[in-house]
Amino acid sequence: MAWFARGLRQGVDAMDDDSRAPVSPGLSPGRPLPTPAGQMDDASLCPTGALEVRAGVTVPDYARCVQCLRCVRAGAPIRWEQSYRWAVSRTGALGPAFRRSIHVRVLDAGDCGACLAEVRQLTSPVYSLHRFGIFVTPTPRNADVLMVVGPVTRAMRTAMRETYAAMPEPRRVIATGTCALTGGVFAKSVAVEGAVSRVIPVDVEIPGCPPPPLAILHGLHLLMGREGPGRPDPR
Ligand code: SF4
Ligand code: SF4
């Protein structure tokens, strides 16, 4: 019972996504950074074609990177950051009325399971999504945000279009994970249409394979107007 008494004395240990910014690889796998080509210039190492040497700099394309770590384990490693502010907004926040609370419909368009598992982590006591006023809803008619994980499979195209059509304005779409951004490792499959943006408009992009829960939280906070954008996409 000692742990219980200690918990009562100290309060609930839910993680603050700002003041205790994580540096542990367990919370964020990290991602490559633009690196002088003299330090790392072997773009052929990348299995997904995410590296390009441009004007003397090796530049990662986050929409293609699957965080396989090959470039960081190379003899001359690429620079690597242990961050989580990965979301990029293409259209802006929802507006002042949505600063305190939003409802999110999560749609699995064909993911491998890992992106969805990271989204589920948000409701665990560690991330405690609800304390931010963010709630998951099963019905698109109550949803402000459609969060899509996975590449869009041909079987899910119509369901996704109809889910989006059923949402009230203003509505926003978050493409979550490399597959949702470009089709990722499934892009060439005959069963896959590709990126979410080929079917419905995308407002926020969250790269990562899968993106860690804090990167997904960053995307939600961007839409609520509570967070600024992260490091600009080097593309
Ligand atoms: S981590 Fe892997 S996929 Fe990402 S840029 Fe490096 S080699 Fe490419
Ligand atoms: S981005 Fe990676 S983790 Fe997410 S669905 Fe695609 S393969 Fe799976």
PDB file of C-alpha atoms and ligand atoms in Angstrom, residues 65-67 108 110-116 118 149-151 176-181 183-186 207-211, ligand 2:
ATOM      1  CA  CYS A  65      10.600   8.362 -43.701  1.00  0.00           C
ATOM      2  CA  VAL A  66       9.681   5.130 -41.880  1.00  0.00           C
ATOM      3  CA  GLN A  67      12.252   5.638 -39.100  1.00  0.00           C
ATOM      4  CA  ASP A 108      -8.680   3.249 -39.772  1.00  0.00           C
ATOM      5  CA  GLY A 110      -6.119   0.292 -43.686  1.00  0.00           C
ATOM      6  CA  ASP A 111      -3.271   0.733 -41.197  1.00  0.00           C
ATOM      7  CA  CYS A 112      -0.900  -2.033 -40.070  1.00  0.00           C
ATOM      8  CA  GLY A 113      -2.083  -1.659 -36.472  1.00  0.00           C
ATOM      9  CA  ALA A 114       0.805   0.400 -35.116  1.00  0.00           C
ATOM     10  CA  CYS A 115      -0.579   3.862 -35.913  1.00  0.00           C
ATOM     11  CA  LEU A 116      -3.903   2.922 -34.363  1.00  0.00           C
ATOM     12  CA  GLU A 118      -0.352   4.896 -30.809  1.00  0.00           C
ATOM     13  CA  VAL A 149      -4.604   6.331 -39.870  1.00  0.00           C
ATOM     14  CA  GLY A 150      -3.122   4.085 -42.534  1.00  0.00           C
ATOM     15  CA  PRO A 151      -3.026   4.280 -46.318  1.00  0.00           C
ATOM     16  CA  THR A 176      -1.734  10.478 -39.192  1.00  0.00           C
ATOM     17  CA  GLY A 177       1.412   8.578 -40.114  1.00  0.00           C
ATOM     18  CA  THR A 178       3.585   8.118 -43.188  1.00  0.00           C
ATOM     19  CA  CYS A 179       1.049   5.794 -44.854  1.00  0.00           C
ATOM     20  CA  ALA A 180      -1.697   8.416 -44.535  1.00  0.00           C
ATOM     21  CA  LEU A 181       0.641  11.028 -46.055  1.00  0.00           C
ATOM     22  CA  GLY A 183       0.801   5.484 -48.902  1.00  0.00           C
ATOM     23  CA  GLY A 184       4.096   4.598 -47.180  1.00  0.00           C
ATOM     24  CA  VAL A 185       5.286   1.025 -47.516  1.00  0.00           C
ATOM     25  CA  PHE A 186       1.881   0.009 -48.919  1.00  0.00           C
ATOM     26  CA  PRO A 207       4.565  12.143 -40.164  1.00  0.00           C
ATOM     27  CA  GLY A 208       6.052   9.096 -38.459  1.00  0.00           C
ATOM     28  CA  CYS A 209       5.850   5.336 -38.779  1.00  0.00           C
ATOM     29  CA  PRO A 210       4.077   5.346 -36.442  1.00  0.00           C
ATOM     30  CA  PRO A 211       4.016   8.879 -34.989  1.00  0.00           C
TER      31      PRO A 211
HETATM   32  S1  SF4 B   2       2.728   4.642 -41.053  1.00  0.00           S
HETATM   33 FE1  SF4 B   2       3.902   2.833 -40.374  1.00  0.00          FE
HETATM   34  S2  SF4 B   2       2.902   2.282 -38.438  1.00  0.00           S
HETATM   35 FE2  SF4 B   2       1.454   3.626 -39.533  1.00  0.00          FE
HETATM   36  S3  SF4 B   2       0.137   2.261 -40.740  1.00  0.00           S
HETATM   37 FE3  SF4 B   2       1.861   2.805 -42.051  1.00  0.00          FE
HETATM   38  S4  SF4 B   2       3.357   1.125 -41.766  1.00  0.00           S
HETATM   39 FE4  SF4 B   2       1.902   1.046 -40.059  1.00  0.00          FE
END
